[in-house]
């Protein structure tokens, strides 16, 4: 039997195994994200070609092109990129922790918790608070709602250990409860505020400005650094609790830190664009197949998420007869994939 030998790369005290696909695939995805962003920014009543958009992004082009690209259209597409990154990375962390491809912020009720809290601030008057607190009210409420729902799911799923199946099962129940709470808030709230919240709940990039870009951009930047720091412990957790302990990982501390990171990413993404469905579920699985890695890769998962969100916005604005919220397009792609995962799981159980 011949064993494949991979080259090791060492930089000072750090070392890693050289896997060409783990480098090439993210680079290709970065190029795809840039092209989709440029294509999306160029769409509108005043069309701009992709080369002109790219030229404006680096400070070239005419003043009119730079104003339209940088001030009017870039925030929408950039919000889509950052939201996709956040959902993709969050899904990769959760699927690695639970060792279950169904584990995602949607399934575990995290996005529903963030949505319920954000809708409460909109419907019950939190959005009317003036000044800085008013600007931060909905994002902070979404973050706290996501953290609270994740804490409840984690506490209910903990039985002298961490079971991925139990986590998914309790998460589904929590999602149903929080979805009912959101519906109740919409019913008892003011009609205009409820209508505004209902549009937001679908998951939309329409009307996104720089005030939406900054919070999710900061969280994604910090999370990327923390993901890099905690990548070794996450890889160990994918092997199971006993293996992680034998490798020197402090189990509860590592699981709690990774879960908090995933929740923060999902919550801030929900606050920026609403609960764009299925991105966190399918992006890590697509990335895992592209990279051919043992578990969902964080960077590639986030980039696939960005491709999905911005690509869905391009499809909605270019190919459909009427522009739809981006969440409608991702749901149309993600729902069949969820059915495929469930059917594949059933076949494995029956054989």
Coordinates of N, CA and C in Angstrom, one line a residue, residues 24-246:
X24 N -5.4 27.4 -3.5 CA -6.0 27.8 -4.8 C -7.5 28.1 -4.8
X25 N -8.2 27.2 -4.1 CA -9.7 27.4 -4.0 C -10.1 28.8 -3.4
X26 N -9.5 29.2 -2.2 CA -9.8 30.5 -1.7 C -9.4 31.6 -2.6
X27 N -8.3 31.5 -3.3 CA -7.9 32.6 -4.3 C -8.9 32.7 -5.4
X28 N -9.4 31.6 -5.9 CA -10.4 31.6 -7.0 C -11.7 32.2 -6.5
X29 N -12.0 31.9 -5.3 CA -13.3 32.4 -4.7 C -13.2 33.9 -4.5
X30 N -12.0 34.4 -4.1 CA -11.8 35.8 -3.9 C -12.0 36.6 -5.2
X31 N -11.5 36.0 -6.3 CA -11.6 36.6 -7.6 C -13.1 36.6 -8.0
X32 N -13.8 35.5 -7.7 CA -15.2 35.4 -8.0 C -16.1 36.4 -7.3
X33 N -15.7 36.6 -6.0 CA -16.4 37.6 -5.2 C -16.2 39.0 -5.7
X34 N -15.0 39.3 -6.1 CA -14.7 40.7 -6.7 C -15.4 40.9 -8.0
X35 N -15.5 39.9 -8.8 CA -16.2 40.0 -10.1 C -17.7 40.2 -9.9
X36 N -18.3 39.4 -9.0 CA -19.7 39.5 -8.7 C -20.0 40.9 -8.0
X37 N -19.1 41.3 -7.2 CA -19.3 42.6 -6.5 C -19.3 43.7 -7.6
X38 N -18.4 43.7 -8.5 CA -18.3 44.7 -9.6 C -19.5 44.6 -10.5
X39 N -19.9 43.4 -10.8 CA -21.1 43.2 -11.7 C -22.4 43.8 -11.0
X40 N -22.5 43.5 -9.7 CA -23.6 44.0 -8.9 C -23.7 45.5 -8.8
X41 N -22.5 46.1 -8.5 CA -22.4 47.5 -8.4 C -22.7 48.2 -9.7
X42 N -22.4 47.6 -10.8 CA -22.6 48.2 -12.1 C -24.1 48.2 -12.5
X43 N -24.9 47.4 -11.8 CA -26.3 47.3 -12.2 C -27.1 48.5 -11.6
X44 N -28.1 49.0 -12.4 CA -28.9 50.2 -11.9 C -29.4 51.0 -13.1
X45 N -30.0 52.1 -12.7 CA -30.5 53.0 -13.8 C -29.4 53.6 -14.6
X46 N -28.2 53.7 -14.0 CA -27.1 54.3 -14.8 C -26.0 53.1 -14.8
X47 N -26.1 52.2 -15.8 CA -25.3 51.1 -15.9 C -23.8 51.5 -16.0
X48 N -22.9 50.7 -15.3 CA -21.5 51.0 -15.4 C -20.8 49.6 -15.7
X49 N -19.9 49.6 -16.6 CA -19.3 48.3 -16.9 C -18.4 47.8 -15.8
X50 N -18.1 46.5 -15.8 CA -17.2 45.9 -14.8 C -15.9 46.6 -14.7
X51 N -15.2 46.8 -15.9 CA -13.8 47.5 -15.8 C -13.9 48.9 -15.2
X52 N -15.0 49.6 -15.6 CA -15.1 51.0 -15.0 C -15.4 50.9 -13.5
X53 N -16.2 49.9 -13.0 CA -16.4 49.8 -11.6 C -15.1 49.5 -10.9
X54 N -14.3 48.5 -11.4 CA -13.0 48.2 -10.8 C -12.1 49.4 -10.8
X55 N -12.1 50.2 -11.9 CA -11.3 51.4 -12.0 C -11.7 52.4 -10.9
X56 N -13.0 52.5 -10.7 CA -13.5 53.5 -9.7 C -13.2 53.0 -8.3
X57 N -13.2 51.7 -8.1 CA -12.8 51.1 -6.7 C -11.4 51.4 -6.3
X58 N -10.5 51.6 -7.3 CA -9.1 51.8 -7.0 C -8.8 53.3 -7.1
X59 N -9.8 54.2 -7.3 CA -9.6 55.6 -7.3 C -9.6 56.2 -8.7
X60 N -9.8 55.4 -9.7 CA -9.7 55.9 -11.1 C -11.1 56.3 -11.6
X61 N -11.2 56.4 -12.9 CA -12.5 56.7 -13.6 C -13.0 58.2 -13.4
X62 N -14.2 58.5 -13.9 CA -14.7 59.8 -13.8 C -15.2 60.1 -12.4
X63 N -15.4 61.4 -12.0 CA -15.9 61.7 -10.7 C -17.4 61.2 -10.6
X64 N -18.1 61.2 -11.7 CA -19.5 60.7 -11.6 C -19.5 59.2 -11.3
X65 N -18.6 58.4 -12.0 CA -18.5 57.0 -11.7 C -18.1 56.7 -10.3
X66 N -17.1 57.5 -9.8 CA -16.7 57.2 -8.4 C -17.8 57.6 -7.4
X67 N -18.6 58.6 -7.6 CA -19.6 59.0 -6.7 C -20.7 57.9 -6.7
X68 N -21.1 57.4 -7.9 CA -22.1 56.4 -8.0 C -21.7 55.1 -7.4
X69 N -20.4 54.7 -7.7 CA -19.9 53.4 -7.2 C -19.7 53.5 -5.7
X70 N -18.9 54.5 -5.2 CA -18.4 54.4 -3.8 C -19.5 54.9 -2.9
X71 N -20.3 55.9 -3.3 CA -21.3 56.4 -2.3 C -22.7 55.8 -2.4
X72 N -23.1 55.4 -3.6 CA -24.5 55.0 -3.8 C -24.6 53.5 -3.8
X73 N -23.7 52.8 -4.5 CA -24.0 51.4 -4.8 C -23.1 50.4 -4.0
X74 N -21.9 50.8 -3.7 CA -20.9 49.9 -3.1 C -21.4 49.4 -1.7
X75 N -22.0 50.2 -0.8 CA -22.5 49.7 0.5 C -23.4 48.5 0.4
X76 N -24.3 48.5 -0.6 CA -25.2 47.3 -0.7 C -24.5 46.1 -1.0
X77 N -23.6 46.1 -2.0 CA -22.9 44.9 -2.4 C -21.8 44.5 -1.3
X78 N -21.2 45.5 -0.7 CA -20.2 45.2 0.3 C -20.9 44.6 1.6
X79 N -22.1 45.0 1.9 CA -22.9 44.4 2.9 C -23.2 42.9 2.6
X80 N -23.5 42.7 1.3 CA -23.7 41.3 0.9 C -22.5 40.4 1.1
X81 N -21.3 41.0 0.7 CA -20.1 40.2 0.8 C -19.8 39.9 2.3
X82 N -19.9 40.9 3.2 CA -19.6 40.7 4.6 C -20.6 39.8 5.3
X83 N -21.9 39.9 4.9 CA -22.9 39.1 5.5 C -22.7 37.6 5.0
X84 N -22.4 37.4 3.8 CA -22.0 36.0 3.3 C -20.8 35.5 4.0
X85 N -19.8 36.3 4.2 CA -18.6 35.8 4.9 C -19.0 35.4 6.4
X86 N -19.8 36.2 7.0 CA -20.2 36.0 8.4 C -21.0 34.7 8.5
X87 N -22.0 34.5 7.6 CA -22.9 33.3 7.7 C -22.0 32.1 7.3
X88 N -21.2 32.2 6.3 CA -20.4 31.0 5.9 C -19.4 30.6 7.0
X89 N -18.7 31.5 7.7 CA -17.8 31.2 8.7 C -18.6 30.6 10.0
X90 N -19.7 31.3 10.3 CA -20.5 30.8 11.4 C -21.0 29.4 11.2
X91 N -21.5 29.1 10.0 CA -21.9 27.7 9.7 C -20.8 26.7 9.7
X92 N -19.6 27.1 9.3 CA -18.4 26.2 9.3 C -18.0 25.9 10.7
X93 N -18.1 26.9 11.6 CA -17.7 26.6 13.0 C -18.8 25.7 13.7
X94 N -20.1 26.0 13.5 CA -21.1 25.1 14.1 C -21.1 23.7 13.6
X95 N -20.9 23.5 12.3 CA -20.9 22.2 11.7 C -19.6 21.4 12.2
X96 N -18.5 22.1 12.4 CA -17.4 21.5 13.0 C -17.6 21.1 14.5
X97 N -18.2 22.0 15.2 CA -18.5 21.7 16.6 C -19.4 20.5 16.8
X98 N -20.5 20.5 16.0 CA -21.5 19.5 16.2 C -21.2 18.3 15.4
X99 N -20.2 18.4 14.5 CA -19.9 17.3 13.5 C -21.2 16.8 12.8
X100 N -21.9 17.8 12.4 CA -23.2 17.5 11.8 C -23.4 18.5 10.7
X101 N -23.7 18.0 9.4 CA -23.9 19.0 8.3 C -25.1 19.8 8.4
X102 N -26.1 19.4 9.3 CA -27.3 20.2 9.5 C -27.2 21.3 10.5
X103 N -26.1 21.3 11.2 CA -25.9 22.4 12.2 C -25.6 23.7 11.5
X104 N -26.4 24.7 11.7 CA -26.3 26.0 11.1 C -27.1 27.0 12.0
X105 N -26.8 28.3 11.9 CA -27.5 29.2 12.8 C -29.0 29.2 12.5
X106 N -29.4 28.8 11.3 CA -30.9 28.7 11.0 C -31.5 27.6 11.7
X107 N -30.9 26.4 11.6 CA -31.4 25.2 12.2 C -31.4 25.3 13.7
X108 N -30.3 25.8 14.3 CA -30.1 25.9 15.7 C -30.9 27.0 16.4
X109 N -31.6 27.8 15.7 CA -32.4 28.8 16.3 C -31.7 30.1 16.6
X110 N -30.4 30.2 16.2 CA -29.7 31.4 16.6 C -30.2 32.6 15.8
X111 N -30.4 32.4 14.4 CA -30.9 33.5 13.6 C -32.3 33.9 14.0
X112 N -33.1 32.9 14.5 CA -34.4 33.2 14.9 C -34.4 34.0 16.2
X113 N -33.4 33.7 17.1 CA -33.3 34.5 18.3 C -32.9 36.0 18.0
X114 N -31.9 36.1 17.1 CA -31.5 37.5 16.7 C -32.7 38.2 16.0
X115 N -33.4 37.5 15.2 CA -34.6 38.1 14.5 C -35.6 38.5 15.4
X116 N -36.0 37.7 16.4 CA -37.0 38.0 17.4 C -36.6 39.3 18.2
X117 N -35.4 39.3 18.6 CA -34.9 40.5 19.3 C -34.9 41.8 18.5
X118 N -34.4 41.6 17.2 CA -34.4 42.8 16.3 C -35.8 43.3 16.0
X119 N -36.7 42.3 15.7 CA -38.1 42.7 15.4 C -38.8 43.4 16.6
X120 N -38.4 42.9 17.8 CA -39.0 43.5 19.0 C -38.6 45.0 19.1
X121 N -37.3 45.3 18.8 CA -36.9 46.7 18.8 C -37.6 47.6 17.8
X122 N -37.9 46.9 16.6 CA -38.5 47.7 15.5 C -40.0 47.9 15.9
X123 N -40.7 46.8 16.2 CA -42.1 46.8 16.4 C -42.5 47.5 17.7
X124 N -41.7 47.3 18.8 CA -42.0 47.9 20.1 C -41.5 49.3 20.3
X125 N -40.8 49.9 19.3 CA -40.4 51.3 19.4 C -38.9 51.5 19.7
X126 N -38.1 50.4 19.8 CA -36.7 50.6 20.0 C -36.0 51.4 18.9
X127 N -36.5 51.3 17.7 CA -35.8 52.0 16.6 C -36.1 53.5 16.6
X128 N -36.9 54.0 17.5 CA -37.2 55.4 17.6 C -36.3 56.1 18.5
X129 N -35.4 55.4 19.2 CA -34.5 56.1 20.1 C -33.5 56.9 19.3
X130 N -33.3 58.2 19.7 CA -32.5 59.1 18.9 C -31.0 58.8 19.1
X131 N -30.2 59.4 18.2 CA -28.8 59.4 18.4 C -28.1 58.1 18.2
X132 N -27.0 58.0 18.8 CA -26.2 56.8 18.6 C -26.8 55.5 19.1
X133 N -27.5 55.6 20.2 CA -28.2 54.4 20.7 C -29.3 53.9 19.7
X134 N -30.0 54.9 19.1 CA -30.9 54.5 18.1 C -30.3 53.8 16.9
X135 N -29.1 54.3 16.5 CA -28.4 53.6 15.3 C -27.9 52.2 15.7
X136 N -27.5 52.0 16.9 CA -27.0 50.7 17.3 C -28.1 49.8 17.9
X137 N -29.3 50.3 18.1 CA -30.3 49.5 18.8 C -30.6 48.2 18.2
X138 N -30.9 48.1 16.9 CA -31.3 46.9 16.2 C -30.1 45.9 16.2
X139 N -28.9 46.3 15.8 CA -27.8 45.4 15.8 C -27.4 44.8 17.1
X140 N -27.4 45.7 18.2 CA -27.2 45.2 19.5 C -28.2 44.2 20.0
X141 N -29.5 44.6 19.7 CA -30.6 43.7 20.1 C -30.5 42.3 19.4
X142 N -30.1 42.3 18.1 CA -29.9 41.1 17.3 C -28.8 40.3 17.9
X143 N -27.7 40.9 18.3 CA -26.5 40.2 18.8 C -26.9 39.6 20.2
X144 N -27.6 40.4 21.0 CA -28.0 39.8 22.3 C -29.0 38.7 22.2
X145 N -29.9 38.9 21.3 CA -30.9 37.8 21.0 C -30.3 36.5 20.5
X146 N -29.3 36.6 19.6 CA -28.6 35.4 19.1 C -27.8 34.8 20.3
X147 N -27.1 35.6 21.1 CA -26.3 35.0 22.2 C -27.2 34.3 23.2
X148 N -28.4 35.0 23.5 CA -29.3 34.4 24.5 C -29.9 33.1 24.0
X149 N -30.3 33.0 22.8 CA -30.9 31.8 22.2 C -29.8 30.7 22.2
X150 N -28.6 31.1 21.8 CA -27.5 30.0 21.7 C -27.2 29.5 23.1
X151 N -27.2 30.4 24.1 CA -26.9 30.0 25.5 C -28.0 29.0 26.0
X152 N -29.2 29.3 25.6 CA -30.3 28.4 26.1 C -30.2 27.0 25.4
X153 N -29.9 27.0 24.1 CA -29.8 25.8 23.3 C -28.6 25.0 23.9
X154 N -27.5 25.7 24.1 CA -26.3 25.0 24.6 C -26.6 24.4 26.0
X155 N -27.3 25.1 26.9 CA -27.5 24.6 28.2 C -28.5 23.4 28.2
X156 N -29.5 23.5 27.3 CA -30.4 22.3 27.2 C -29.8 21.1 26.6
X157 N -28.8 21.4 25.7 CA -28.2 20.2 25.0 C -27.1 19.6 25.8
X158 N -26.6 20.2 26.9 CA -25.5 19.7 27.6 C -26.0 18.6 28.6
X159 N -25.5 17.4 28.4 CA -25.7 16.3 29.4 C -24.4 15.6 29.6
X160 N -23.6 16.1 30.5 CA -22.3 15.6 30.8 C -21.5 15.4 29.5
X161 N -21.7 16.2 28.6 CA -21.0 16.1 27.3 C -21.8 16.9 26.2
X162 N -21.2 16.9 25.1 CA -21.8 17.7 24.0 C -22.1 16.8 22.8
X163 N -23.4 16.7 22.5 CA -23.9 15.8 21.5 C -24.4 16.6 20.3
X164 N -23.9 16.4 19.1 CA -24.3 17.1 17.9 C -25.7 16.9 17.6
X165 N -26.2 15.6 17.7 CA -27.6 15.3 17.4 C -28.5 16.0 18.4
X166 N -28.2 16.0 19.7 CA -29.0 16.6 20.7 C -29.1 18.1 20.4
X167 N -27.9 18.7 20.1 CA -27.9 20.1 19.8 C -28.8 20.5 18.6
X168 N -28.8 19.7 17.5 CA -29.6 20.0 16.4 C -31.1 19.9 16.8
X169 N -31.4 18.8 17.5 CA -32.8 18.5 17.9 C -33.4 19.7 18.8
X170 N -32.6 20.1 19.8 CA -33.1 21.2 20.6 C -33.1 22.5 19.9
X171 N -32.1 22.7 18.9 CA -32.1 23.9 18.1 C -33.4 24.0 17.3
X172 N -33.8 22.9 16.7 CA -35.0 22.9 15.9 C -36.2 23.4 16.7
X173 N -36.3 22.8 17.9 CA -37.4 23.2 18.8 C -37.3 24.7 19.2
X174 N -36.1 25.1 19.5 CA -35.9 26.5 19.8 C -36.3 27.5 18.7
X175 N -35.9 27.0 17.5 CA -36.3 27.8 16.3 C -37.8 28.0 16.1
X176 N -38.5 26.9 16.4 CA -40.0 26.9 16.3 C -40.6 27.9 17.3
X177 N -40.1 27.8 18.5 CA -40.6 28.7 19.6 C -40.3 30.2 19.2
X178 N -39.1 30.5 18.8 CA -38.7 31.9 18.5 C -39.4 32.4 17.2
X179 N -39.7 31.5 16.3 CA -40.4 31.9 15.1 C -41.9 32.3 15.5
X180 N -42.4 31.5 16.4 CA -43.8 31.9 16.9 C -43.8 33.2 17.6
X181 N -42.7 33.4 18.4 CA -42.6 34.7 19.1 C -42.5 35.9 18.2
X182 N -41.8 35.7 17.1 CA -41.6 36.8 16.1 C -43.0 37.0 15.4
X183 N -43.7 36.0 15.1 CA -45.0 36.1 14.5 C -46.0 36.9 15.4
X184 N -45.9 36.6 16.7 CA -46.7 37.3 17.7 C -46.4 38.7 17.7
X185 N -45.1 39.1 17.7 CA -44.7 40.5 17.7 C -45.2 41.2 16.5
X186 N -45.2 40.6 15.4 CA -45.7 41.2 14.2 C -47.2 41.4 14.2
X187 N -47.9 40.5 14.9 CA -49.4 40.7 15.0 C -49.8 41.8 15.9
X188 N -49.1 41.9 17.1 CA -49.5 42.9 18.1 C -48.9 44.3 17.8
X189 N -47.9 44.4 16.9 CA -47.2 45.6 16.7 C -48.0 46.6 15.7
X190 N -47.5 47.8 15.6 CA -48.1 48.8 14.7 C -48.0 48.2 13.3
X191 N -49.0 48.5 12.4 CA -49.1 47.9 11.1 C -47.9 48.3 10.2
X192 N -47.6 49.6 10.3 CA -46.4 50.1 9.4 C -45.1 49.5 9.9
X193 N -44.9 49.5 11.2 CA -43.7 48.9 11.8 C -43.6 47.4 11.5
X194 N -44.8 46.7 11.6 CA -44.8 45.3 11.3 C -44.5 45.0 9.9
X195 N -45.0 45.9 9.0 CA -44.7 45.7 7.6 C -43.2 45.9 7.3
X196 N -42.6 46.9 7.9 CA -41.2 47.1 7.7 C -40.4 45.9 8.3
X197 N -40.8 45.4 9.4 CA -40.1 44.3 10.0 C -40.2 43.0 9.1
X198 N -41.4 42.8 8.6 CA -41.7 41.6 7.7 C -40.8 41.6 6.5
X199 N -40.6 42.8 5.9 CA -39.7 42.8 4.7 C -38.3 42.5 5.2
X200 N -37.9 43.0 6.3 CA -36.5 42.8 6.8 C -36.3 41.3 7.1
X201 N -37.4 40.6 7.6 CA -37.3 39.2 8.0 C -37.0 38.3 6.8
X202 N -37.3 38.7 5.6 CA -37.1 37.9 4.4 C -35.6 37.8 4.2
X203 N -34.8 38.8 4.5 CA -33.4 38.9 4.2 C -33.2 39.7 2.9
X204 N -32.8 41.0 3.1 CA -32.7 41.9 1.9 C -31.5 42.8 2.1
X205 N -31.0 43.1 0.9 CA -29.8 44.1 0.8 C -30.3 45.4 0.4
X206 N -31.6 45.6 0.1 CA -32.1 46.8 -0.4 C -32.0 47.9 0.6
X207 N -31.4 49.1 0.2 CA -31.3 50.3 1.1 C -30.2 50.2 2.1
X208 N -29.3 49.2 1.9 CA -28.1 49.1 2.8 C -27.1 50.2 2.6
X209 N -26.7 50.8 3.7 CA -25.7 52.0 3.6 C -24.5 51.6 4.4
X210 N -23.6 52.6 4.4 CA -22.3 52.4 5.2 C -22.6 52.1 6.6
X211 N -23.7 52.6 7.2 CA -23.9 52.3 8.6 C -24.2 50.8 8.8
X212 N -24.6 50.1 7.8 CA -24.8 48.6 7.9 C -23.5 47.9 7.6
X213 N -22.6 48.5 6.8 CA -21.3 47.9 6.5 C -20.4 47.8 7.7
X214 N -20.3 49.0 8.4 CA -19.3 49.1 9.4 C -19.4 48.0 10.6
X215 N -20.6 47.8 11.2 CA -20.6 46.9 12.3 C -20.2 45.4 11.8
X216 N -20.8 45.0 10.7 CA -20.6 43.6 10.3 C -19.1 43.5 9.8
X217 N -18.6 44.6 9.2 CA -17.2 44.6 8.8 C -16.2 44.4 10.0
X218 N -16.5 45.2 11.1 CA -15.6 45.1 12.3 C -15.7 43.7 12.9
X219 N -16.9 43.1 13.0 CA -17.1 41.8 13.6 C -16.4 40.7 12.8
X220 N -16.5 40.8 11.4 CA -15.9 39.8 10.6 C -14.4 39.9 10.7
X221 N -13.8 41.2 10.7 CA -12.4 41.3 10.8 C -11.9 40.7 12.1
X222 N -12.5 41.1 13.2 CA -12.1 40.5 14.5 C -12.2 39.0 14.5
X223 N -13.4 38.5 14.0 CA -13.6 37.1 14.0 C -12.6 36.3 13.1
X224 N -12.2 36.9 12.0 CA -11.2 36.3 11.2 C -9.9 36.0 12.0
X225 N -9.5 37.0 12.8 CA -8.3 36.9 13.6 C -8.5 35.8 14.7
X226 N -9.6 35.8 15.3 CA -9.9 34.8 16.4 C -10.0 33.4 15.8
X227 N -10.6 33.3 14.6 CA -10.7 32.0 13.9 C -9.3 31.5 13.6
X228 N -8.4 32.3 13.2 CA -7.0 31.9 12.9 C -6.3 31.4 14.2
X229 N -6.6 32.2 15.3 CA -6.0 31.8 16.6 C -6.5 30.4 17.1
X230 N -7.9 30.2 16.9 CA -8.5 29.0 17.4 C -8.6 27.9 16.4
X231 N -8.0 28.0 15.3 CA -8.2 27.0 14.2 C -7.7 25.6 14.7
X232 N -6.6 25.6 15.4 CA -6.0 24.3 15.9 C -7.0 23.6 16.8
X233 N -7.6 24.3 17.8 CA -8.5 23.7 18.7 C -9.8 23.3 18.0
X234 N -10.2 24.0 16.9 CA -11.4 23.6 16.2 C -11.2 22.3 15.4
X235 N -10.0 22.2 14.8 CA -9.6 21.0 14.1 C -9.6 19.8 15.1
X236 N -9.1 20.0 16.3 CA -9.1 19.0 17.3 C -10.5 18.6 17.7
X237 N -11.4 19.6 17.8 CA -12.8 19.3 18.2 C -13.5 18.5 17.2
X238 N -13.1 18.6 15.9 CA -13.8 17.9 14.9 C -13.6 16.4 15.1
X239 N -12.5 16.0 15.8 CA -12.1 14.6 16.0 C -12.9 13.9 17.1
X240 N -13.7 14.7 17.8 CA -14.5 14.2 18.9 C -13.9 14.7 20.3
X241 N -14.7 14.5 21.3 CA -14.3 15.0 22.6 C -13.1 14.3 23.2
X242 N -13.1 13.0 23.1 CA -12.0 12.2 23.7 C -10.7 12.6 23.0
X243 N -10.7 12.6 21.7 CA -9.5 12.9 20.9 C -9.0 14.3 21.2
X244 N -10.0 15.3 21.3 CA -9.6 16.7 21.6 C -8.9 16.8 23.0
X245 N -9.5 16.1 24.0 CA -8.9 16.1 25.3 C -7.5 15.5 25.3
X246 N -7.3 14.4 24.5 CA -6.0 13.8 24.5 C -5.0 14.7 23.8

